[in-house]
mmCIF file of C-alpha atoms in Angstrom:
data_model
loop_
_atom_site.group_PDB
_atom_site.id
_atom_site.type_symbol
_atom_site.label_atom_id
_atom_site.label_comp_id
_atom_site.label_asym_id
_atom_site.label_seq_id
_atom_site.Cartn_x
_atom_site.Cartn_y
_atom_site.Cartn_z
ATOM 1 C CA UNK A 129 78.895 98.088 111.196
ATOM 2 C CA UNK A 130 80.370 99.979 114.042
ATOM 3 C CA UNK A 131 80.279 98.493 117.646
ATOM 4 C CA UNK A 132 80.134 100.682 120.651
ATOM 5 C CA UNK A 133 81.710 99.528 123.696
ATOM 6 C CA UNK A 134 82.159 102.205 126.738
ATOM 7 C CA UNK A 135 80.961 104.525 124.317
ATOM 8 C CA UNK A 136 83.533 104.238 121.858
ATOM 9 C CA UNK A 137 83.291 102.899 118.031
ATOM 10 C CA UNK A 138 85.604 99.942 117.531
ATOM 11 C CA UNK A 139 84.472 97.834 115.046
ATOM 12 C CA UNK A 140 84.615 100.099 112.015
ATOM 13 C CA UNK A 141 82.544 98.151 109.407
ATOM 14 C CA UNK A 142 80.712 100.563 107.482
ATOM 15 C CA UNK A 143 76.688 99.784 107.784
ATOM 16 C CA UNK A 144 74.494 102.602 107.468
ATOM 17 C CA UNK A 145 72.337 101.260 109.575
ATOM 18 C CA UNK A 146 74.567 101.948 112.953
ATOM 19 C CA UNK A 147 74.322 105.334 112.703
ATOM 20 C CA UNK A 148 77.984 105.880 112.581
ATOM 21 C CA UNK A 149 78.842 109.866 113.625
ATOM 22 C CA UNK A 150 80.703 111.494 110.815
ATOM 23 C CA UNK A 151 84.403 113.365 111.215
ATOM 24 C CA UNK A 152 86.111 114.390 114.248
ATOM 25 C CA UNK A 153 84.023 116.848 116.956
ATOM 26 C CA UNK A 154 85.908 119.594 115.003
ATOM 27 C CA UNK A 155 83.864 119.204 111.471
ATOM 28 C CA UNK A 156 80.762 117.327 111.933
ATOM 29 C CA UNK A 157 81.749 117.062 107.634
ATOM 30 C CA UNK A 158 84.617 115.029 107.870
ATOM 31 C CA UNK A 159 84.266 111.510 106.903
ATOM 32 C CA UNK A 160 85.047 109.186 109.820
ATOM 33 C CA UNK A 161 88.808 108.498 110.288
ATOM 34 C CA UNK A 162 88.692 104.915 108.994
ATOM 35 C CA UNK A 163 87.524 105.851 105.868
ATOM 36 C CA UNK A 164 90.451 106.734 104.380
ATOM 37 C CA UNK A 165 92.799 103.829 105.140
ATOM 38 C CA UNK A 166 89.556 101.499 103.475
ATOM 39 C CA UNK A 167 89.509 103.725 100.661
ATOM 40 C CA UNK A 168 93.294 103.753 99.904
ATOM 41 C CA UNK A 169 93.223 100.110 99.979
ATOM 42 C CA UNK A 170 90.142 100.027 97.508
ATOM 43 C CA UNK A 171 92.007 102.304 95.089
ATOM 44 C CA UNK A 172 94.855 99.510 95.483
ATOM 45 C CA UNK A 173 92.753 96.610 95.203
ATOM 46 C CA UNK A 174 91.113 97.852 92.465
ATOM 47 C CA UNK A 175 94.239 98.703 90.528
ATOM 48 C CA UNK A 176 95.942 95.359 91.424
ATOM 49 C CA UNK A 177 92.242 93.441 90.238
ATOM 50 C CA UNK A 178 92.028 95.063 86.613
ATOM 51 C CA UNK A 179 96.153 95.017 86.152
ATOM 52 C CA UNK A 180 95.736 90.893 86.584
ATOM 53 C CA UNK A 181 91.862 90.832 84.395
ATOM 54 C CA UNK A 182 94.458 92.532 81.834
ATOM 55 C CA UNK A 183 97.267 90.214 82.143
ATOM 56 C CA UNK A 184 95.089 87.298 82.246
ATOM 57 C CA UNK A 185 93.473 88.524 78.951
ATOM 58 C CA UNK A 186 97.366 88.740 77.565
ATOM 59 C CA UNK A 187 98.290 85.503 78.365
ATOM 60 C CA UNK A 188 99.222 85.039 82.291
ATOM 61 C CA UNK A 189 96.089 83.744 83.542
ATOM 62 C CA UNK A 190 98.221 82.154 86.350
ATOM 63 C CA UNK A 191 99.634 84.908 87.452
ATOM 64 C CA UNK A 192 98.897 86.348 91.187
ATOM 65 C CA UNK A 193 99.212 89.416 93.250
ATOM 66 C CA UNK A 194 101.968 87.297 95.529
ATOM 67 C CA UNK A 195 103.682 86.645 92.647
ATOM 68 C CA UNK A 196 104.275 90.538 91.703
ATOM 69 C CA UNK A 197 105.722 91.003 94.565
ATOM 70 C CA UNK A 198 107.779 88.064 94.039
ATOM 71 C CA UNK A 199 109.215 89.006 90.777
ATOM 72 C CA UNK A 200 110.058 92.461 91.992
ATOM 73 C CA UNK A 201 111.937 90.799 95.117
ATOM 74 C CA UNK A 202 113.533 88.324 92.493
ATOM 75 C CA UNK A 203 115.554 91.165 90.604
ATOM 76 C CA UNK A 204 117.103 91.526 87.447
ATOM 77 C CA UNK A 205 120.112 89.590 88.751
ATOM 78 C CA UNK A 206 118.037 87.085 90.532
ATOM 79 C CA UNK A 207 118.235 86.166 94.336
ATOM 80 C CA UNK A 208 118.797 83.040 96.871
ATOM 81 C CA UNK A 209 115.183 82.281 98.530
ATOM 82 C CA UNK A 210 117.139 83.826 101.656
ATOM 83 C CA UNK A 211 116.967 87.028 100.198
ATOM 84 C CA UNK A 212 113.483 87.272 98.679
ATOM 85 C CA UNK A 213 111.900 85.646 101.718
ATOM 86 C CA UNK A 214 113.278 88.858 103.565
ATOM 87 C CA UNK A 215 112.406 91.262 101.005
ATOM 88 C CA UNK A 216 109.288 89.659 101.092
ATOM 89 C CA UNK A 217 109.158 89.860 104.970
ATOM 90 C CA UNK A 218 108.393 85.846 105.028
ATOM 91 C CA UNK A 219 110.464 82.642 106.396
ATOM 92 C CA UNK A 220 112.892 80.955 103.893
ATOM 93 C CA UNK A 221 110.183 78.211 103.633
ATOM 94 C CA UNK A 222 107.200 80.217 102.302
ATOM 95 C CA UNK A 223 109.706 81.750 100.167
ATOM 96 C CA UNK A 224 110.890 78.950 99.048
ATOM 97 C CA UNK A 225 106.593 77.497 98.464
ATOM 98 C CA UNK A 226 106.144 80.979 96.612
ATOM 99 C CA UNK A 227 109.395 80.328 94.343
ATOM 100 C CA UNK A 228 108.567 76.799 93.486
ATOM 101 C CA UNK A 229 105.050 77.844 92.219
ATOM 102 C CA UNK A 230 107.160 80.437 89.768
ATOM 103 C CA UNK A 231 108.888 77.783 88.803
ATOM 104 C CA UNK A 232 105.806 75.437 87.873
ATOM 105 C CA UNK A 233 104.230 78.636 86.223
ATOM 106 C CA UNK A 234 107.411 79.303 84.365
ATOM 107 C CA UNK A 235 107.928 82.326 85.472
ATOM 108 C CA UNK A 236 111.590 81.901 87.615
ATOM 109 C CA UNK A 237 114.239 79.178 86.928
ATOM 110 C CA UNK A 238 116.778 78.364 89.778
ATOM 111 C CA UNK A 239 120.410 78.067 88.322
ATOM 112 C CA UNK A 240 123.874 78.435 89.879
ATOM 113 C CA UNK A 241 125.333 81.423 91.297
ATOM 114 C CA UNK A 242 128.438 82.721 89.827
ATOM 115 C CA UNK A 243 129.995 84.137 92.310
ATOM 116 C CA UNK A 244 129.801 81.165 94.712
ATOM 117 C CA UNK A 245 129.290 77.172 93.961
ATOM 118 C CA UNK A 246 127.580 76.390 96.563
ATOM 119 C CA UNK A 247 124.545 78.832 96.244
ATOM 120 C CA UNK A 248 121.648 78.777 93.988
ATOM 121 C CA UNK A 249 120.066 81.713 92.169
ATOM 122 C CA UNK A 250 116.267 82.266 91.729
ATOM 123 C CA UNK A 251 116.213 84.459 88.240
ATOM 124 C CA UNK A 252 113.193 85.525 85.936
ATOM 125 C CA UNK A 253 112.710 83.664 82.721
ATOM 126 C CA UNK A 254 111.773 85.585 79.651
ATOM 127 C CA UNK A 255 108.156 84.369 80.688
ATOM 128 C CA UNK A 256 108.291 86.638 83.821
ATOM 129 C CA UNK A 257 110.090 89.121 82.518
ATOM 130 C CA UNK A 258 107.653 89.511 79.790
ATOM 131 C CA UNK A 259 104.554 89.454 82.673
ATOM 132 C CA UNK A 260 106.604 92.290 84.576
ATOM 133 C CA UNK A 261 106.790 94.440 81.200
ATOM 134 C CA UNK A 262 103.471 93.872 80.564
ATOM 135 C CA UNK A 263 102.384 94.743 84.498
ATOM 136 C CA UNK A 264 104.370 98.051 83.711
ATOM 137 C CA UNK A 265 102.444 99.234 80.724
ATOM 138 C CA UNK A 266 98.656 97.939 82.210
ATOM 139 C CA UNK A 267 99.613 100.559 85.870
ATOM 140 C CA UNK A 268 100.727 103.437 83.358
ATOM 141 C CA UNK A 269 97.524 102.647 81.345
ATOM 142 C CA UNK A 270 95.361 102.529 84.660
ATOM 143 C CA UNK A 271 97.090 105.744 85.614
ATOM 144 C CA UNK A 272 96.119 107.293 82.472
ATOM 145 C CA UNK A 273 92.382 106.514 83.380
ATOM 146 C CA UNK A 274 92.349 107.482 86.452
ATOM 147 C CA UNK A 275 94.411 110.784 85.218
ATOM 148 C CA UNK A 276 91.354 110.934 82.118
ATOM 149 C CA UNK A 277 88.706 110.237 85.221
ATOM 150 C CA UNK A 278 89.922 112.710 87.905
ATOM 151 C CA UNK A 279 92.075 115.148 85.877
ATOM 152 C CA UNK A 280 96.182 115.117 85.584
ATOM 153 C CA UNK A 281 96.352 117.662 87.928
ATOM 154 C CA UNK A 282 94.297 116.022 90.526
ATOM 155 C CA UNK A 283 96.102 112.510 90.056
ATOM 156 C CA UNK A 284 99.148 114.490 90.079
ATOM 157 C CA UNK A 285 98.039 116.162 93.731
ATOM 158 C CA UNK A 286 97.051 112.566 94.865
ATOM 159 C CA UNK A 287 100.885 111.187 94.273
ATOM 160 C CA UNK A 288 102.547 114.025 95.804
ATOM 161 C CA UNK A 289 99.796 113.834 98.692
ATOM 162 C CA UNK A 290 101.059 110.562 99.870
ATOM 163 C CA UNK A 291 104.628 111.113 98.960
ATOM 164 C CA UNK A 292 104.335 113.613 101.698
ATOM 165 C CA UNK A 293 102.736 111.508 104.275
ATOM 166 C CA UNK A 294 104.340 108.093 103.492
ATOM 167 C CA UNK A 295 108.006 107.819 104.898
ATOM 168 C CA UNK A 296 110.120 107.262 101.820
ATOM 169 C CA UNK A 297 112.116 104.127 102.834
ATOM 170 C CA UNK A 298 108.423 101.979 102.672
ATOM 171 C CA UNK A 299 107.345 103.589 99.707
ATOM 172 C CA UNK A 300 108.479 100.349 97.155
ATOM 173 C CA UNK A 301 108.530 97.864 99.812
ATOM 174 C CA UNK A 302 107.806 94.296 98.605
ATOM 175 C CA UNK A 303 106.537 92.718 101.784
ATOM 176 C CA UNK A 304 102.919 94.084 101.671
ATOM 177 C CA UNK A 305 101.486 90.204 101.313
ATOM 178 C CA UNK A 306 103.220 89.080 104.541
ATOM 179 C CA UNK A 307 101.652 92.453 106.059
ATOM 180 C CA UNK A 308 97.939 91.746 105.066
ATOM 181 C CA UNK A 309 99.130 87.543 106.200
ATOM 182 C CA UNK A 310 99.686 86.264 102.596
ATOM 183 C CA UNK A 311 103.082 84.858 101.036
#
């Protein structure tokens, strides 16, 4: 639905039913302006819901959207909880929650940090190394659907579209679940 208040849309819910006035006063064609943030987030959402159908079909039922993110922030070296609660963009303490859970799922063992006593390492068991490899080859096999769906060169367009319009230092960032207020 969209709200009007002093003659301005502000809740931008699509229902057809409000009469909601297409594009900017320039092209009465264009979609409305919050389309396209809803719609990039669909194409992610929908990516990120088949990748985990797959990977629960190949044997990580358990495994999360969160916990992606976690892995990635974990390294191939492995991390203190300090670190991947600010890659993650979260507190030590719902770092720490989101580690122990990797732990119970087997995905992350803690063990001692070589180059100082006194610190503990979070690193990747073979378990979530193996659920990253597989999480690799399910995106380039999603890509390859969308690329059979829409056309290479058209996928292609789409990538370089938004590596054009999305500053390059939060292209890989890690903390999108603290954004949307997950950990």
């Amino acid at each position: 639905m969209v709200d009007h208040v002093a003659g301005e849309n502000v809740n931008q819910v699509v229902d057809s039913g409000k009469g909601i006035a297409s594009g900017d006063a320039g092209d009465p064609t264009d979609p409305p302006g919050f389309e396209l943030p809803l719609l990039l987030f669909a194409g992610f959402r929908t990516l990120i819901d088949r990748l985990h159908a797959e990977l629960a079909r190949q044997g990580h039922p358990d495994m999360r959207p969160a916990h992606g993110f976690a892995l990635q922030a974990i390294g191939p070296s492995g991390s203190t909880a300090s670190d991947i609660g600010r890659r993650l963009g979260v507190s030590k303490q719902a770092a720490g929650k989101t580690v122990d859970r990797l732990l119970a799922l087997g995905y992350a063992e803690r063990a001692d940090d070589p180059a100082d006593a006194r610190r503990k390492l979070v690193r990747l068991t073979p378990h979530g190394v193996d659920a990253l490899t597989r999480s690799a080859a399910v995106f380039d096999t999603l890509r390859a659907e969308w690329t059979t769906r829409l056309g290479p060169d058209r996928v292609r367009d789409l990538e370089a579209a938004l590596r054009a319009v999305v500053p390059a230092e939060t292209t890989f960032r890690l903390d999108a679940t603290s954004w949307l207020g997950g950990a």
